[in-house]
Structure formats: C-alpha cells, structure tokens
C-alpha cells in the first residue's frame, strides 16, 4: 500500500518533492509535474498554528508561480474545495498536528494527460463539458501523523470497506487507507459527502460509482530519530485518466 518512504522535514524545516505521471518521486520542485511541499512547523498554540499553516501555503504558491505579480487570493467552491482564481495551478493542501503539505500542478498537466486517453466520438459527445473540466483539474492530498489518538477498531468498522480491513491492522496500514480515502474525495471535490465505507482504496485504480476512477500514491514520512508517534503518512490522488 505504501509506495515509498521519503524523508520528513526536521522541526522548522521543509522538504520538496515532485511526482510524475509514472508515479516516480524525485527531490525538488517540477513545474510540469505534481510538486509536493512539506513543512514541519515549530510548536505553536492551535489558533496561531492554523494561521501559520495558511501563511506557509500562500508563501509556497507565490514561490511556485513565477508569473504571479500579486499574492494569491484563494477561494473555495460551494463544496469547500480550495482553488486559485485566474491562476494556472490546480492545488490542494493538508495538515496534521505540526506538519503542513501542499500539492500543486499546472492545469496543462492534467489536460495533456487526459487528451491521451480520449474516448470515442459518441461517448465524448454524451459527456458534459463541465464534467470533463472537473476531471481534468482534480488533485487531492491528505496527511496524517501517527501521534493522533484514535479508536482504530471503531473507525475501521464504521468507515473502511471490507477489502481494506486486512491492510488496516497496523498503524501505518490504517493511515494509508485513511489518507487515500481523504485524498480521493478531496481531489474529486465532494469532500466527506459520501459513505466512506463504500470507497475501496485497496486497489491499483480506485473506482467508485459516484466518484469515478482515481490513482493514489501513498508514502510514509520518516524523520531521522523520530519517535514512532511522529511518523506520518501522505497520499496524493488524481484522475485515472492520467494512466500510469
């Protein structure tokens, strides 16, 4: 379920990775791929930490878009998904405890990949233009740190598909499934408005009658000398039209 282990940033630091259409992870930003920024913020009171997380996301966005002459002003859809008006970037972010992460990719990246998986003329005509545009730009990320207290068995019984139970028998497995679920629903834009138990993420391509088909890449964050409760899991999700 976990595809790779990547280094987590030390407290007060950050790391940057990029993911290409083959699901390969490399160091550094890549404007043509999905770039993932991760920061481990210093301990702060909850209200201050939330503001600091948002400030960090805005800083990354301004840094990533070299053509931006003004600071980005983020908005949200009616269903709560953040977007950057008049920008060329598709984005999503997540935070857990002191760690915050941003995933960002150009709209062209999704459109070019979708074009390589075109449907027949009759099928294409039957699809609404708005549905295609939504699919072409969808990107989701979710991050969880192990230190969070939870009743694993109760959550598995309530939210996990039967095919996911065997994977969720360890902390890492549990968080792998949870972050994959959240990344998919955040990418699609519906948020937690579906029955999560109906969403089976224990497959190479995730399929759901309401959400469609999605890819998901899951990695563990390993900070040198970190306590077990400080190890995290991060998942990305994007449309299965971007065939690996």
mmCIF file of C-alpha atoms in Angstrom:
data_model
loop_
_atom_site.group_PDB
_atom_site.id
_atom_site.type_symbol
_atom_site.label_atom_id
_atom_site.label_comp_id
_atom_site.label_asym_id
_atom_site.label_seq_id
_atom_site.Cartn_x
_atom_site.Cartn_y
_atom_site.Cartn_z
ATOM 1 C CA UNK A 1 0.000 0.000 0.000
ATOM 2 C CA UNK A 2 2.838 2.411 0.840
ATOM 3 C CA UNK A 3 4.753 3.030 -2.380
ATOM 4 C CA UNK A 4 7.833 4.684 -0.876
ATOM 5 C CA UNK A 5 9.362 6.234 2.212
ATOM 6 C CA UNK A 6 10.555 9.814 1.955
ATOM 7 C CA UNK A 7 12.410 11.998 4.422
ATOM 8 C CA UNK A 8 10.259 14.239 6.562
ATOM 9 C CA UNK A 9 11.486 17.753 7.372
ATOM 10 C CA UNK A 10 13.030 18.476 10.740
ATOM 11 C CA UNK A 11 11.120 20.867 13.003
ATOM 12 C CA UNK A 12 11.232 24.325 11.477
ATOM 13 C CA UNK A 13 12.351 22.966 8.093
ATOM 14 C CA UNK A 14 10.804 21.787 4.859
ATOM 15 C CA UNK A 15 11.284 19.326 2.012
ATOM 16 C CA UNK A 16 10.112 19.428 -1.610
ATOM 17 C CA UNK A 17 9.303 16.509 -3.922
ATOM 18 C CA UNK A 18 7.707 16.056 -7.319
ATOM 19 C CA UNK A 19 5.680 13.175 -8.742
ATOM 20 C CA UNK A 20 5.469 12.463 -12.476
ATOM 21 C CA UNK A 21 2.746 10.617 -14.390
ATOM 22 C CA UNK A 22 4.551 7.319 -13.793
ATOM 23 C CA UNK A 23 4.255 7.783 -10.031
ATOM 24 C CA UNK A 24 8.031 8.319 -9.682
ATOM 25 C CA UNK A 25 9.113 10.540 -6.777
ATOM 26 C CA UNK A 26 12.095 12.879 -7.113
ATOM 27 C CA UNK A 27 13.614 15.637 -4.999
ATOM 28 C CA UNK A 28 12.807 19.256 -5.780
ATOM 29 C CA UNK A 29 10.017 21.167 -7.484
ATOM 30 C CA UNK A 30 8.995 20.407 -11.064
ATOM 31 C CA UNK A 31 6.522 22.932 -12.521
ATOM 32 C CA UNK A 32 5.450 20.431 -15.186
ATOM 33 C CA UNK A 33 4.676 17.675 -12.634
ATOM 34 C CA UNK A 34 2.867 17.450 -9.296
ATOM 35 C CA UNK A 35 5.052 19.221 -6.736
ATOM 36 C CA UNK A 36 4.643 18.450 -3.032
ATOM 37 C CA UNK A 37 5.855 20.903 -0.379
ATOM 38 C CA UNK A 38 6.066 19.662 3.223
ATOM 39 C CA UNK A 39 6.948 21.756 6.283
ATOM 40 C CA UNK A 40 7.323 20.831 9.943
ATOM 41 C CA UNK A 41 6.367 23.972 11.826
ATOM 42 C CA UNK A 42 7.560 24.929 15.274
ATOM 43 C CA UNK A 43 5.139 24.133 18.145
ATOM 44 C CA UNK A 44 2.551 26.904 18.445
ATOM 45 C CA UNK A 45 -0.875 27.406 20.077
ATOM 46 C CA UNK A 46 -3.655 25.907 17.946
ATOM 47 C CA UNK A 47 -5.064 29.192 16.583
ATOM 48 C CA UNK A 48 -1.620 30.550 15.784
ATOM 49 C CA UNK A 49 -0.603 27.254 14.185
ATOM 50 C CA UNK A 50 -3.611 27.260 11.815
ATOM 51 C CA UNK A 51 -2.782 30.791 10.679
ATOM 52 C CA UNK A 52 0.882 29.868 10.282
ATOM 53 C CA UNK A 53 -0.107 26.861 8.142
ATOM 54 C CA UNK A 54 -2.186 29.041 5.811
ATOM 55 C CA UNK A 55 0.610 31.601 5.596
ATOM 56 C CA UNK A 56 3.030 28.821 4.657
ATOM 57 C CA UNK A 57 0.700 27.575 1.890
ATOM 58 C CA UNK A 58 0.339 31.092 0.441
ATOM 59 C CA UNK A 59 4.105 31.514 0.534
ATOM 60 C CA UNK A 60 4.600 28.282 -1.405
ATOM 61 C CA UNK A 61 2.019 29.306 -4.007
ATOM 62 C CA UNK A 62 3.684 32.664 -4.591
ATOM 63 C CA UNK A 63 7.058 30.941 -4.818
ATOM 64 C CA UNK A 64 5.821 28.285 -7.250
ATOM 65 C CA UNK A 65 4.188 30.661 -9.728
ATOM 66 C CA UNK A 66 6.999 32.790 -11.143
ATOM 67 C CA UNK A 67 4.483 34.689 -13.279
ATOM 68 C CA UNK A 68 2.418 35.854 -10.320
ATOM 69 C CA UNK A 69 2.746 39.619 -9.787
ATOM 70 C CA UNK A 70 0.404 39.705 -6.797
ATOM 71 C CA UNK A 71 -0.038 37.392 -3.789
ATOM 72 C CA UNK A 72 -2.510 34.566 -4.500
ATOM 73 C CA UNK A 73 -6.039 35.025 -3.179
ATOM 74 C CA UNK A 74 -7.560 31.616 -2.591
ATOM 75 C CA UNK A 75 -11.261 30.886 -2.814
ATOM 76 C CA UNK A 76 -13.351 27.775 -2.219
ATOM 77 C CA UNK A 77 -16.053 26.075 -4.253
ATOM 78 C CA UNK A 78 -19.581 25.635 -2.894
ATOM 79 C CA UNK A 79 -18.451 22.203 -1.657
ATOM 80 C CA UNK A 80 -15.414 23.648 0.121
ATOM 81 C CA UNK A 81 -12.592 22.786 -2.299
ATOM 82 C CA UNK A 82 -9.887 25.486 -2.460
ATOM 83 C CA UNK A 83 -8.870 26.954 -5.796
ATOM 84 C CA UNK A 84 -6.762 29.800 -7.136
ATOM 85 C CA UNK A 85 -8.873 32.095 -9.339
ATOM 86 C CA UNK A 86 -7.276 33.206 -12.616
ATOM 87 C CA UNK A 87 -4.247 31.039 -11.899
ATOM 88 C CA UNK A 88 -2.870 28.180 -13.959
ATOM 89 C CA UNK A 89 -2.434 25.853 -10.995
ATOM 90 C CA UNK A 90 -4.551 23.068 -9.542
ATOM 91 C CA UNK A 91 -3.839 22.675 -5.827
ATOM 92 C CA UNK A 92 -4.822 21.052 -2.564
ATOM 93 C CA UNK A 93 -3.308 21.015 0.904
ATOM 94 C CA UNK A 94 -3.491 19.157 4.185
ATOM 95 C CA UNK A 95 -2.139 19.404 7.715
ATOM 96 C CA UNK A 96 -1.811 17.147 10.732
ATOM 97 C CA UNK A 97 -0.517 18.369 14.057
ATOM 98 C CA UNK A 98 2.561 20.487 13.254
ATOM 99 C CA UNK A 99 3.089 19.313 9.647
ATOM 100 C CA UNK A 100 1.529 21.023 6.614
ATOM 101 C CA UNK A 101 1.730 19.873 2.990
ATOM 102 C CA UNK A 102 0.740 21.379 -0.360
ATOM 103 C CA UNK A 103 0.295 19.587 -3.699
ATOM 104 C CA UNK A 104 0.291 21.724 -6.842
ATOM 105 C CA UNK A 105 0.335 21.005 -10.573
ATOM 106 C CA UNK A 106 -0.416 23.024 -13.735
ATOM 107 C CA UNK A 107 -3.817 22.638 -15.376
ATOM 108 C CA UNK A 108 -1.991 21.760 -18.606
ATOM 109 C CA UNK A 109 -0.530 18.681 -16.956
ATOM 110 C CA UNK A 110 -3.970 17.184 -16.404
ATOM 111 C CA UNK A 111 -5.386 18.295 -19.733
ATOM 112 C CA UNK A 112 -2.496 16.860 -21.759
ATOM 113 C CA UNK A 113 -2.709 13.516 -19.999
ATOM 114 C CA UNK A 114 -6.488 13.354 -20.356
ATOM 115 C CA UNK A 115 -6.182 14.076 -24.075
ATOM 116 C CA UNK A 116 -4.025 10.978 -24.496
ATOM 117 C CA UNK A 117 -6.883 8.858 -23.142
ATOM 118 C CA UNK A 118 -9.677 10.191 -25.352
ATOM 119 C CA UNK A 119 -12.989 8.338 -25.655
ATOM 120 C CA UNK A 120 -14.939 7.560 -28.795
ATOM 121 C CA UNK A 121 -16.725 10.442 -30.503
ATOM 122 C CA UNK A 122 -20.161 9.270 -29.381
ATOM 123 C CA UNK A 123 -19.019 8.864 -25.771
ATOM 124 C CA UNK A 124 -17.347 12.262 -25.763
ATOM 125 C CA UNK A 125 -20.455 13.986 -27.077
ATOM 126 C CA UNK A 126 -22.543 12.463 -24.301
ATOM 127 C CA UNK A 127 -20.336 13.928 -21.574
ATOM 128 C CA UNK A 128 -20.972 17.419 -20.317
ATOM 129 C CA UNK A 129 -18.147 19.901 -20.757
ATOM 130 C CA UNK A 130 -18.243 20.809 -17.080
ATOM 131 C CA UNK A 131 -17.684 17.189 -16.020
ATOM 132 C CA UNK A 132 -14.616 16.923 -18.273
ATOM 133 C CA UNK A 133 -13.160 20.136 -16.927
ATOM 134 C CA UNK A 134 -13.700 18.981 -13.342
ATOM 135 C CA UNK A 135 -11.962 15.681 -14.040
ATOM 136 C CA UNK A 136 -9.065 17.309 -15.874
ATOM 137 C CA UNK A 137 -8.111 19.547 -12.978
ATOM 138 C CA UNK A 138 -8.672 17.351 -9.938
ATOM 139 C CA UNK A 139 -5.868 16.909 -7.397
ATOM 140 C CA UNK A 140 -6.060 15.842 -3.758
ATOM 141 C CA UNK A 141 -3.628 15.394 -0.877
ATOM 142 C CA UNK A 142 -4.062 14.146 2.676
ATOM 143 C CA UNK A 143 -1.579 13.935 5.520
ATOM 144 C CA UNK A 144 -1.838 12.206 8.901
ATOM 145 C CA UNK A 145 0.676 11.846 11.739
ATOM 146 C CA UNK A 146 0.636 8.694 13.861
ATOM 147 C CA UNK A 147 0.604 10.508 17.178
ATOM 148 C CA UNK A 148 -3.068 11.363 16.892
ATOM 149 C CA UNK A 149 -5.180 9.378 19.373
ATOM 150 C CA UNK A 150 -7.939 7.318 17.746
ATOM 151 C CA UNK A 151 -10.082 4.237 18.245
ATOM 152 C CA UNK A 152 -8.796 2.258 15.278
ATOM 153 C CA UNK A 153 -11.207 -0.674 15.502
ATOM 154 C CA UNK A 154 -14.294 1.543 15.745
ATOM 155 C CA UNK A 155 -13.202 3.670 12.785
ATOM 156 C CA UNK A 156 -12.424 0.609 10.665
ATOM 157 C CA UNK A 157 -15.851 -0.884 11.338
ATOM 158 C CA UNK A 158 -17.598 2.390 10.553
ATOM 159 C CA UNK A 159 -15.644 3.764 7.577
ATOM 160 C CA UNK A 160 -13.485 1.042 5.979
ATOM 161 C CA UNK A 161 -14.510 -1.142 3.044
ATOM 162 C CA UNK A 162 -14.291 -4.901 3.865
ATOM 163 C CA UNK A 163 -11.386 -5.261 1.405
ATOM 164 C CA UNK A 164 -9.413 -2.655 3.386
ATOM 165 C CA UNK A 165 -9.611 -4.356 6.792
ATOM 166 C CA UNK A 166 -6.595 -6.631 6.365
ATOM 167 C CA UNK A 167 -4.398 -3.662 5.397
ATOM 168 C CA UNK A 168 -5.552 -1.548 8.329
ATOM 169 C CA UNK A 169 -4.310 -3.961 11.039
ATOM 170 C CA UNK A 170 -1.247 -1.755 11.751
ATOM 171 C CA UNK A 171 -0.957 1.988 12.397
ATOM 172 C CA UNK A 172 0.782 2.572 9.076
ATOM 173 C CA UNK A 173 -1.761 0.482 7.216
ATOM 174 C CA UNK A 174 -4.642 2.235 8.930
ATOM 175 C CA UNK A 175 -3.303 5.662 7.994
ATOM 176 C CA UNK A 176 -2.517 4.542 4.455
ATOM 177 C CA UNK A 177 -6.170 3.682 3.884
ATOM 178 C CA UNK A 178 -7.487 6.764 5.644
ATOM 179 C CA UNK A 179 -5.267 9.211 3.732
ATOM 180 C CA UNK A 180 -6.079 7.522 0.412
ATOM 181 C CA UNK A 181 -9.801 7.891 1.089
ATOM 182 C CA UNK A 182 -9.447 11.545 2.014
ATOM 183 C CA UNK A 183 -7.151 12.313 -0.930
ATOM 184 C CA UNK A 184 -9.677 10.845 -3.383
ATOM 185 C CA UNK A 185 -12.709 12.700 -2.019
ATOM 186 C CA UNK A 186 -10.708 15.938 -1.789
ATOM 187 C CA UNK A 187 -9.489 15.525 -5.375
ATOM 188 C CA UNK A 188 -12.991 14.890 -6.676
ATOM 189 C CA UNK A 189 -14.260 17.880 -4.730
ATOM 190 C CA UNK A 190 -17.196 16.303 -2.887
ATOM 191 C CA UNK A 191 -15.468 16.231 0.474
ATOM 192 C CA UNK A 192 -16.796 13.803 3.077
ATOM 193 C CA UNK A 193 -20.243 13.680 1.487
ATOM 194 C CA UNK A 194 -20.234 10.007 0.546
ATOM 195 C CA UNK A 195 -20.319 6.792 2.541
ATOM 196 C CA UNK A 196 -16.586 6.191 3.051
ATOM 197 C CA UNK A 197 -17.275 2.519 3.680
ATOM 198 C CA UNK A 198 -18.371 2.207 0.041
ATOM 199 C CA UNK A 199 -14.985 3.505 -1.187
ATOM 200 C CA UNK A 200 -12.443 0.682 -1.645
ATOM 201 C CA UNK A 201 -8.923 2.127 -1.864
ATOM 202 C CA UNK A 202 -7.131 -1.245 -1.639
ATOM 203 C CA UNK A 203 -6.789 -1.427 -5.436
ATOM 204 C CA UNK A 204 -4.333 -0.122 -8.023
ATOM 205 C CA UNK A 205 -7.041 2.014 -9.619
ATOM 206 C CA UNK A 206 -9.667 3.234 -7.164
ATOM 207 C CA UNK A 207 -13.208 3.045 -8.559
ATOM 208 C CA UNK A 208 -16.437 4.367 -7.096
ATOM 209 C CA UNK A 209 -19.901 4.741 -8.599
ATOM 210 C CA UNK A 210 -20.151 8.392 -7.520
ATOM 211 C CA UNK A 211 -16.511 9.477 -7.654
ATOM 212 C CA UNK A 212 -15.277 7.727 -10.799
ATOM 213 C CA UNK A 213 -11.766 6.290 -11.227
ATOM 214 C CA UNK A 214 -8.675 7.579 -9.436
ATOM 215 C CA UNK A 215 -4.999 6.871 -8.931
ATOM 216 C CA UNK A 216 -3.461 7.264 -5.481
ATOM 217 C CA UNK A 217 0.178 7.384 -4.390
ATOM 218 C CA UNK A 218 0.899 6.795 -0.687
ATOM 219 C CA UNK A 219 4.237 7.426 1.044
ATOM 220 C CA UNK A 220 5.460 7.321 4.628
ATOM 221 C CA UNK A 221 7.291 10.295 6.097
ATOM 222 C CA UNK A 222 10.334 9.192 8.046
ATOM 223 C CA UNK A 223 12.177 11.773 10.088
ATOM 224 C CA UNK A 224 15.598 10.595 11.334
ATOM 225 C CA UNK A 225 15.448 9.649 15.025
ATOM 226 C CA UNK A 226 11.723 10.463 15.184
ATOM 227 C CA UNK A 227 9.559 8.833 17.789
ATOM 228 C CA UNK A 228 7.023 6.331 16.384
ATOM 229 C CA UNK A 229 4.227 8.799 17.143
ATOM 230 C CA UNK A 230 5.873 11.408 14.864
ATOM 231 C CA UNK A 231 5.960 9.280 11.712
ATOM 232 C CA UNK A 232 3.382 10.335 9.155
ATOM 233 C CA UNK A 233 1.656 9.095 6.009
ATOM 234 C CA UNK A 234 0.833 11.195 2.955
ATOM 235 C CA UNK A 235 -1.386 10.298 -0.016
ATOM 236 C CA UNK A 236 -1.902 12.008 -3.368
ATOM 237 C CA UNK A 237 -4.808 11.354 -5.721
ATOM 238 C CA UNK A 238 -5.532 12.350 -9.329
ATOM 239 C CA UNK A 239 -7.857 11.110 -12.097
ATOM 240 C CA UNK A 240 -7.298 7.634 -13.507
ATOM 241 C CA UNK A 241 -7.494 9.289 -16.924
ATOM 242 C CA UNK A 242 -3.834 10.006 -16.208
ATOM 243 C CA UNK A 243 -2.871 6.402 -16.880
ATOM 244 C CA UNK A 244 0.294 5.216 -15.141
#
